[in-house]
PDB file of C-alpha atoms in Angstrom:
ATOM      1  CA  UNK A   1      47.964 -34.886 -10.100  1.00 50.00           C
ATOM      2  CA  UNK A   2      48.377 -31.684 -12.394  1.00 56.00           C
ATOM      3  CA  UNK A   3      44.539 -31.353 -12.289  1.00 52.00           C
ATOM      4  CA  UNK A   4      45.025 -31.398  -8.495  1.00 48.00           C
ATOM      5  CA  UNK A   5      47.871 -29.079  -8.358  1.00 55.00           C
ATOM      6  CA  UNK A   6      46.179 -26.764 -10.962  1.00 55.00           C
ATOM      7  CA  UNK A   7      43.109 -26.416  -8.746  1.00 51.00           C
ATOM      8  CA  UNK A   8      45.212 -25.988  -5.709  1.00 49.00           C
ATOM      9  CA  UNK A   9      46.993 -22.906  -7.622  1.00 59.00           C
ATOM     10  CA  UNK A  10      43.791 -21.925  -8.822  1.00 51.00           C
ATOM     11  CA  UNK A  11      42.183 -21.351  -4.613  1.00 50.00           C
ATOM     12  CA  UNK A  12      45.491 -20.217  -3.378  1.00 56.00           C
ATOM     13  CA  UNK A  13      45.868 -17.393  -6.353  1.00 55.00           C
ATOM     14  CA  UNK A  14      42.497 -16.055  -5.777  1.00 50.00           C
ATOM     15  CA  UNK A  15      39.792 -17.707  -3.296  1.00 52.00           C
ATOM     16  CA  UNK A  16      43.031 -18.015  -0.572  1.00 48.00           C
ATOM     17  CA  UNK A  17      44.070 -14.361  -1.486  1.00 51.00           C
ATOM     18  CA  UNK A  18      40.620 -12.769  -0.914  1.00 58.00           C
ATOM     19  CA  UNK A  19      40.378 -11.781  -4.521  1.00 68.00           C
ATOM     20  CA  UNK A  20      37.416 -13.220  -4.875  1.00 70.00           C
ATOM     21  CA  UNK A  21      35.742 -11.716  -1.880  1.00 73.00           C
ATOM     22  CA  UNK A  22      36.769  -8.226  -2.808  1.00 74.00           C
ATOM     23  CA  UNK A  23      35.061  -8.583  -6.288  1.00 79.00           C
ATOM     24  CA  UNK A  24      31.729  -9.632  -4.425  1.00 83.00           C
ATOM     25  CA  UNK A  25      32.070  -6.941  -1.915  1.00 83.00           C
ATOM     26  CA  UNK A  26      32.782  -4.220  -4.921  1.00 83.00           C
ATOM     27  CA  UNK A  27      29.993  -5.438  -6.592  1.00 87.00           C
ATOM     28  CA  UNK A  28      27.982  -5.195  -3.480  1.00 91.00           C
ATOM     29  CA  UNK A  29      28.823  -1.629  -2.727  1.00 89.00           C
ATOM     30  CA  UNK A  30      28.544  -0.352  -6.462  1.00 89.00           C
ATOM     31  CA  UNK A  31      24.850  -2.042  -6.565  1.00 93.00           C
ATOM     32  CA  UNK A  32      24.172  -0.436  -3.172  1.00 93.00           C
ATOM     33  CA  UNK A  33      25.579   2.606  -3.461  1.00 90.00           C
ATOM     34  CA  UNK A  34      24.012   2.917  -7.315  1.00 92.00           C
ATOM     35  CA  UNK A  35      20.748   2.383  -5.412  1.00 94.00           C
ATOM     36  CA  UNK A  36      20.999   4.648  -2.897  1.00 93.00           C
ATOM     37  CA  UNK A  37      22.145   7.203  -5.376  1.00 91.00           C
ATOM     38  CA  UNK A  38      18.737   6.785  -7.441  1.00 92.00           C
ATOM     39  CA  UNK A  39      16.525   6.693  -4.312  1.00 93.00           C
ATOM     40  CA  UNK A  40      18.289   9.902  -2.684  1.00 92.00           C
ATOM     41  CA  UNK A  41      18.444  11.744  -5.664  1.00 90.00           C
ATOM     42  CA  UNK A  42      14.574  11.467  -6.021  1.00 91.00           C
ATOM     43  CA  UNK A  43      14.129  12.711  -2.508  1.00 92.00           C
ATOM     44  CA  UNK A  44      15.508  15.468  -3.271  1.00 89.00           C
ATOM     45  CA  UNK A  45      13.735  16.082  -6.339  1.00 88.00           C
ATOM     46  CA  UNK A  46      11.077  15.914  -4.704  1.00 89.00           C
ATOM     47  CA  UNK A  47      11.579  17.654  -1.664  1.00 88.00           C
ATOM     48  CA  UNK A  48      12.483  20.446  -3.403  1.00 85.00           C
ATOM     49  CA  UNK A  49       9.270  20.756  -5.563  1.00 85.00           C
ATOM     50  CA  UNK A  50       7.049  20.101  -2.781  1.00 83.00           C
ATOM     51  CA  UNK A  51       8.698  23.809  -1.468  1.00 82.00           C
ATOM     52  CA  UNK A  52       8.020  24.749  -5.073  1.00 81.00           C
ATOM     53  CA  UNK A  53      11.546  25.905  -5.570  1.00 79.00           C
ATOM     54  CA  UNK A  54      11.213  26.539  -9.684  1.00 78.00           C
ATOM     55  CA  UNK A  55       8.517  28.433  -8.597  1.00 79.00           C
ATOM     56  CA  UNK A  56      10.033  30.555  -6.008  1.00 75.00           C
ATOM     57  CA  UNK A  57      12.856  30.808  -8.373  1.00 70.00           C
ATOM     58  CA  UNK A  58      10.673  32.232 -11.207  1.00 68.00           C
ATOM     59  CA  UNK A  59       9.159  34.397  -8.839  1.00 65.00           C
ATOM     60  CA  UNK A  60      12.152  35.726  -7.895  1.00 57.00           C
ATOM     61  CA  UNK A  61      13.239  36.520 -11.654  1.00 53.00           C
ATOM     62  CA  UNK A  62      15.815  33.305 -11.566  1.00 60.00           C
ATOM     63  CA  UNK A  63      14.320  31.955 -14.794  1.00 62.00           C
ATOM     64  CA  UNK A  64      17.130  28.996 -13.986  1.00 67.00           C
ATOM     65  CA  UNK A  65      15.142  25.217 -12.776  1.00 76.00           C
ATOM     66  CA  UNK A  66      17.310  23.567  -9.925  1.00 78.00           C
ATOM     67  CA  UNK A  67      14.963  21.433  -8.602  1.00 82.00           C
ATOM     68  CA  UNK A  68      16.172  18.092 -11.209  1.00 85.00           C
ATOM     69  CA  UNK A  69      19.602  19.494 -11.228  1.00 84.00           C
ATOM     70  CA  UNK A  70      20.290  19.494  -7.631  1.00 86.00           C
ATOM     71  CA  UNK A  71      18.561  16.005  -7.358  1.00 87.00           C
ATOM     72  CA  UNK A  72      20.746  14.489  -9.990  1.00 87.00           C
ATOM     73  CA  UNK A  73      23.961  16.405  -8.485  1.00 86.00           C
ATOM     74  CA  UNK A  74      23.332  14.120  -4.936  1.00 88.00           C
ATOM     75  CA  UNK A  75      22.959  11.138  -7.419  1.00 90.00           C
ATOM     76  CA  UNK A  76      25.722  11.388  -8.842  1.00 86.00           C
ATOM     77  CA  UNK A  77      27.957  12.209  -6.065  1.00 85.00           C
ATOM     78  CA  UNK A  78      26.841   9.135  -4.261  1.00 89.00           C
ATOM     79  CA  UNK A  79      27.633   7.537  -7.602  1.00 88.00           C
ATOM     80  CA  UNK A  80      30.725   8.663  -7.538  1.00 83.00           C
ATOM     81  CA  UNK A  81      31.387   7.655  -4.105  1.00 84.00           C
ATOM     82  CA  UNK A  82      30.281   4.066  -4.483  1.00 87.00           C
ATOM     83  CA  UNK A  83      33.295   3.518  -7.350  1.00 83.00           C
ATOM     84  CA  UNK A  84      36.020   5.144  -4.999  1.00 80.00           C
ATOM     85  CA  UNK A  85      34.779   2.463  -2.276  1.00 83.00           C
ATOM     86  CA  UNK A  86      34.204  -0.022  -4.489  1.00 82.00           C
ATOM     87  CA  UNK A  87      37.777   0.464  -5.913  1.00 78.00           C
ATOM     88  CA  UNK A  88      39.239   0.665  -2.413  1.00 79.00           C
ATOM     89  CA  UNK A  89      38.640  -3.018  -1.986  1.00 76.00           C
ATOM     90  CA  UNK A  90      41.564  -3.407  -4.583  1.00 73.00           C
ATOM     91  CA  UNK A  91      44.028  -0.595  -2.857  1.00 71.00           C
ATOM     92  CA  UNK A  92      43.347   1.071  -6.589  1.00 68.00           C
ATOM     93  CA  UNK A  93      41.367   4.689  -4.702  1.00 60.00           C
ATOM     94  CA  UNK A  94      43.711   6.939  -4.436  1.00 66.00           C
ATOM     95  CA  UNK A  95      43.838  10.494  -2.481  1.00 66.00           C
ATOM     96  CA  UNK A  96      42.532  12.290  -5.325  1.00 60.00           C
ATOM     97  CA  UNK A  97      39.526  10.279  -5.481  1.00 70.00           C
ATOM     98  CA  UNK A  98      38.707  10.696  -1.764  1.00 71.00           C
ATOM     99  CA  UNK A  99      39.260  14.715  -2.394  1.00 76.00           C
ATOM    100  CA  UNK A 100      37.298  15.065  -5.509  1.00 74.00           C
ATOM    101  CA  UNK A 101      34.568  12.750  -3.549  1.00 72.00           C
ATOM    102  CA  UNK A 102      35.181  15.736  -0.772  1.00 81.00           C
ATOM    103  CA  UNK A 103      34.604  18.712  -3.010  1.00 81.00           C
ATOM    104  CA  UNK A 104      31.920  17.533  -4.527  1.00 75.00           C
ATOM    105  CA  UNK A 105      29.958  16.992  -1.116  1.00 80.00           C
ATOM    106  CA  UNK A 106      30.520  19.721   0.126  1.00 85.00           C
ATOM    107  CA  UNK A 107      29.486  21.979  -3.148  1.00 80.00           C
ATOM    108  CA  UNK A 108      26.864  19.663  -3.169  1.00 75.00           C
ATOM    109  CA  UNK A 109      25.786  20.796   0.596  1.00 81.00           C
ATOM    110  CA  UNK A 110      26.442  24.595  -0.426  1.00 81.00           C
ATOM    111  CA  UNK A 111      24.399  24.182  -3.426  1.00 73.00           C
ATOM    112  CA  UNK A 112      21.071  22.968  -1.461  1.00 72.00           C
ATOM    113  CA  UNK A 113      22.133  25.249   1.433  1.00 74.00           C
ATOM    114  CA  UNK A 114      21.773  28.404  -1.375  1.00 73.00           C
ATOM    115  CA  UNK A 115      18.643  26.962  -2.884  1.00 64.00           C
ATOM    116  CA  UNK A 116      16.904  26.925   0.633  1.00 67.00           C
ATOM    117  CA  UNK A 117      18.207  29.696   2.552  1.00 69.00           C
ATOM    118  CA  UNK A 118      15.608  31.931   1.856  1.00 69.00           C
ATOM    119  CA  UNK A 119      13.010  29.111   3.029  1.00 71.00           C
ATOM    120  CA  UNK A 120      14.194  27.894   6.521  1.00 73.00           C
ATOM    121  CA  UNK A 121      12.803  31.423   7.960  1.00 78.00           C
ATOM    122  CA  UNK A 122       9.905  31.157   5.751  1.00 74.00           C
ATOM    123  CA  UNK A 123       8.860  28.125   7.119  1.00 75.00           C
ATOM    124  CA  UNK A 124       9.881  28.809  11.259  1.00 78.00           C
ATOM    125  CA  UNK A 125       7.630  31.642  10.774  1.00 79.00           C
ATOM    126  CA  UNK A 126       5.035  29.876   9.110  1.00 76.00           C
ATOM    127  CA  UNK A 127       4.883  27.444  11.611  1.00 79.00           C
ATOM    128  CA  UNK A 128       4.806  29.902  14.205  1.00 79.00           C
ATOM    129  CA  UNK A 129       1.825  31.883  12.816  1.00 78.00           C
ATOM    130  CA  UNK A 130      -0.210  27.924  12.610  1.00 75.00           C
ATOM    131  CA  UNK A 131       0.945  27.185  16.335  1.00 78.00           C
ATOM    132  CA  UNK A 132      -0.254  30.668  17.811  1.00 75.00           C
ATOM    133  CA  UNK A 133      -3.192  31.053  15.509  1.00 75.00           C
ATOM    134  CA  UNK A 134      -1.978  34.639  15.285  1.00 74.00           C
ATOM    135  CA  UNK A 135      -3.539  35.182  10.636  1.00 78.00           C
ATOM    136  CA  UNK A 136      -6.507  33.072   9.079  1.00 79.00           C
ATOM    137  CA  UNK A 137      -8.517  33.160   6.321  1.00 81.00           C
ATOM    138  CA  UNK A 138     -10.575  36.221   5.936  1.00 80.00           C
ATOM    139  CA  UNK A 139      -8.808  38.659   8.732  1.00 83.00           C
ATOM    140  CA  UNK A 140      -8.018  42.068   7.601  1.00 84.00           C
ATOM    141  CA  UNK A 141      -4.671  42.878   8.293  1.00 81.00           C
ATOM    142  CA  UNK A 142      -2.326  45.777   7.743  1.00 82.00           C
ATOM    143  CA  UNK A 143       1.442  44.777   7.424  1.00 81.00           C
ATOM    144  CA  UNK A 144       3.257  47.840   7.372  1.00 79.00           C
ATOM    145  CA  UNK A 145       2.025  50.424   4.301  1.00 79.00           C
ATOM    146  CA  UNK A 146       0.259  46.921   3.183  1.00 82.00           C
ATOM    147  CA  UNK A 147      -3.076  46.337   4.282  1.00 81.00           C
ATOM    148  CA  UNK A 148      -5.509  43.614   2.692  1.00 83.00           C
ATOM    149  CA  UNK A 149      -7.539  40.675   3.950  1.00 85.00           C
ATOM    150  CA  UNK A 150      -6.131  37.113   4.318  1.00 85.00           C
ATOM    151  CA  UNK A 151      -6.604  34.860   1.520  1.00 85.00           C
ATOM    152  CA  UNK A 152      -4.399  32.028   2.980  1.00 82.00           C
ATOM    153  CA  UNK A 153      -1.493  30.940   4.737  1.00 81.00           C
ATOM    154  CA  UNK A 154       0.935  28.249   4.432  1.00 78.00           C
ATOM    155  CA  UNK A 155       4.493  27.493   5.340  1.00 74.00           C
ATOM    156  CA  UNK A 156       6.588  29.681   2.998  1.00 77.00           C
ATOM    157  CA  UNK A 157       3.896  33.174   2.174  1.00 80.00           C
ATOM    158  CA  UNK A 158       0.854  34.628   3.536  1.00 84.00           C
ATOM    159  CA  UNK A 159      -1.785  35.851   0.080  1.00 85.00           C
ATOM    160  CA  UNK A 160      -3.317  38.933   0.772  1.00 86.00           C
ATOM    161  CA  UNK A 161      -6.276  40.869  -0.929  1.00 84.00           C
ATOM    162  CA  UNK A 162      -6.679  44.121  -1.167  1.00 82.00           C
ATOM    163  CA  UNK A 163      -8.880  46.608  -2.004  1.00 77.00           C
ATOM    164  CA  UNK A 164      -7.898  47.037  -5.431  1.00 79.00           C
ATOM    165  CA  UNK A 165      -8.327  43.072  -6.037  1.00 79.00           C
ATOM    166  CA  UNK A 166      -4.803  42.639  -6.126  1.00 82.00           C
ATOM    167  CA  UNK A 167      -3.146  39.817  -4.894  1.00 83.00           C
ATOM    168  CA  UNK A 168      -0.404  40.595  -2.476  1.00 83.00           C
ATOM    169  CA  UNK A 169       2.172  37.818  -1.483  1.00 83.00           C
ATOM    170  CA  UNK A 170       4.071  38.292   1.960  1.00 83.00           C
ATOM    171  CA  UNK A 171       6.707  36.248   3.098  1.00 82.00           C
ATOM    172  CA  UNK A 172       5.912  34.721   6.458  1.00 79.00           C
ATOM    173  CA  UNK A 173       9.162  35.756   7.908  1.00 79.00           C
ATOM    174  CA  UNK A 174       8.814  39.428   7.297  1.00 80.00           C
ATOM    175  CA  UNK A 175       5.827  38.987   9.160  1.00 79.00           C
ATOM    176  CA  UNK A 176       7.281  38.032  12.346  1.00 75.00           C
ATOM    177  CA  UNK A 177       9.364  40.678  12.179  1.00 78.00           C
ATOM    178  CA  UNK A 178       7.028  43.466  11.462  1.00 76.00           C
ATOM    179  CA  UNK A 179       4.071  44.747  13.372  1.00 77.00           C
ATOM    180  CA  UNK A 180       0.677  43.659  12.073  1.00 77.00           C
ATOM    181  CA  UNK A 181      -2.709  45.584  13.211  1.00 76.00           C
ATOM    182  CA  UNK A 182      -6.043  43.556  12.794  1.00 77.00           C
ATOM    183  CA  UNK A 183      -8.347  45.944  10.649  1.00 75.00           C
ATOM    184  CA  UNK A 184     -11.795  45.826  11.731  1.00 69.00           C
ATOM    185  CA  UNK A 185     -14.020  43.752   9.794  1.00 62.00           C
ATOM    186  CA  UNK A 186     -16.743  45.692   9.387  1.00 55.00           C
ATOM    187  CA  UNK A 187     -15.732  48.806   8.995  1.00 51.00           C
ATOM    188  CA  UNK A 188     -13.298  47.396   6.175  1.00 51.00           C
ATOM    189  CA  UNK A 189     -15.585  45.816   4.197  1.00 50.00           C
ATOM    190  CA  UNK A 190     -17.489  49.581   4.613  1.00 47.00           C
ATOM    191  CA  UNK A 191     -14.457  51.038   2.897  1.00 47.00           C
ATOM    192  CA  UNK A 192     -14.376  48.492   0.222  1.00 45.00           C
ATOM    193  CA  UNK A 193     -17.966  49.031  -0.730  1.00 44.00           C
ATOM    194  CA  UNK A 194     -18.057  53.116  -0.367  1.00 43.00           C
ATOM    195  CA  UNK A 195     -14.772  52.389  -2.730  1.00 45.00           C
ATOM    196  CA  UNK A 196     -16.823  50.357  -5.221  1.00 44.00           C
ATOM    197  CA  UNK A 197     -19.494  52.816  -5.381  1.00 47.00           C
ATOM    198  CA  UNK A 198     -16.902  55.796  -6.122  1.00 45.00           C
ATOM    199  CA  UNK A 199     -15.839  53.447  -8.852  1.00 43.00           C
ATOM    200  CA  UNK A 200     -19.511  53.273 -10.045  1.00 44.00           C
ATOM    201  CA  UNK A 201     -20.706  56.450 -10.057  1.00 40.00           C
ATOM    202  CA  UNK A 202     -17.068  57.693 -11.873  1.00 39.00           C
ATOM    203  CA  UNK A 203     -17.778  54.753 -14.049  1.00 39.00           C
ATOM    204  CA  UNK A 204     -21.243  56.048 -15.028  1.00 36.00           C
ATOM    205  CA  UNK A 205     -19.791  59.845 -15.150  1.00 36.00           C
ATOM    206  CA  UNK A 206     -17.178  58.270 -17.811  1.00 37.00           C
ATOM    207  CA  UNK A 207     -19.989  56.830 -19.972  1.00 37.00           C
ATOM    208  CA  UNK A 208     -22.160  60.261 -19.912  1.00 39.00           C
TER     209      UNK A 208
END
């Protein structure tokens, strides 16, 4: 009989209570949530380098690399919010929890919104220019005081070459907003080779 009471004690104190059940739904929602973390935070990481963010970055003098960071900041804050749930199946979360879980979302969703608000234009205008068919490869264009012919275009910049040789990068959304005039062909690749043969003969003037 005590063997049969103590068992009896031992289902009402925790399979009767739902003690037991909690622990395998914490469990469950810290492997899950620890899982999703991982997967999300690689996403991220490489979202953001398929933009080429670091580069962009270093381009832009920001000699700072965000693309890891900001993938390991969504890890963790999914991290984070796994525990608080996790906890919550034993009443132990607590408001604080749920408002540090807050904060960090949100900074979270101002810190990506800062990385990339430079590149949502970028790339509406980029896919504008594919759709309409309005720059390829090899038109000469003049962008402003910036004239040169098209190297290539993708999502974020359009490469330009000009005369000189020098390459000239233009963000695709200052080119929807600015007028662009079609060069003629011909007539530029005239200019480029009277330009080369001032260089040559001054070349050849140098030497004598």
């Amino acid at each position: 009989m005590a063997v049969v009471d103590a068992i009896v004690q031992f289902y009402n104190k925790w399979f009767a209570a739902g003690i037991v059940l909690d622990v395998l739904v914490a469990v469950m929602i810290l492997l899950f949530g620890f899982l999703l973390g991982r997967f999300l935070g690689k996403l991220v990481t490489k979202l953001l380098h398929e933009i080429e963010l670091n580069r962009i970055l270093k381009t832009a003098g920001i000699k700072l690399p965000l693309e890891r960071p900001i993938g390991n900041f969504v890890s963790y804050v999914i991290y984070i919010a796994a525990v608080v749930m996790a906890l919550n199946q034993f009443h132990l979360a607590t408001y604080v929890l749920y408002i540090i879980v807050v904060i960090l979302v949100i900074l979270t969703i101002l810190a990506v919104l800062l990385a990339v608000k430079d590149f949502f234009p970028n790339i509406f205008a980029g896919i504008s220019i594919y759709r309409e068919g309005k720059l390829k490869a090899g038109d000469f264009i003049k962008v402003g005081s910036t004239e040169g012919k098209v190297v290539s275009v993708n999502l974020i910049e359009t490469k330009l070459l000009n005369e000189y040789g020098d390459t000239i990068l233009i963000p695709n959304s200052m080119l929807t907003k600015s007028k662009i005039t079609k060069l003629n062909k011909s007539k530029k690749r005239h200019q480029i080779e009277l330009l080369s043969n001032k260089l040559t003969i001054f070349q050849i003037w140098l030497l004598v």
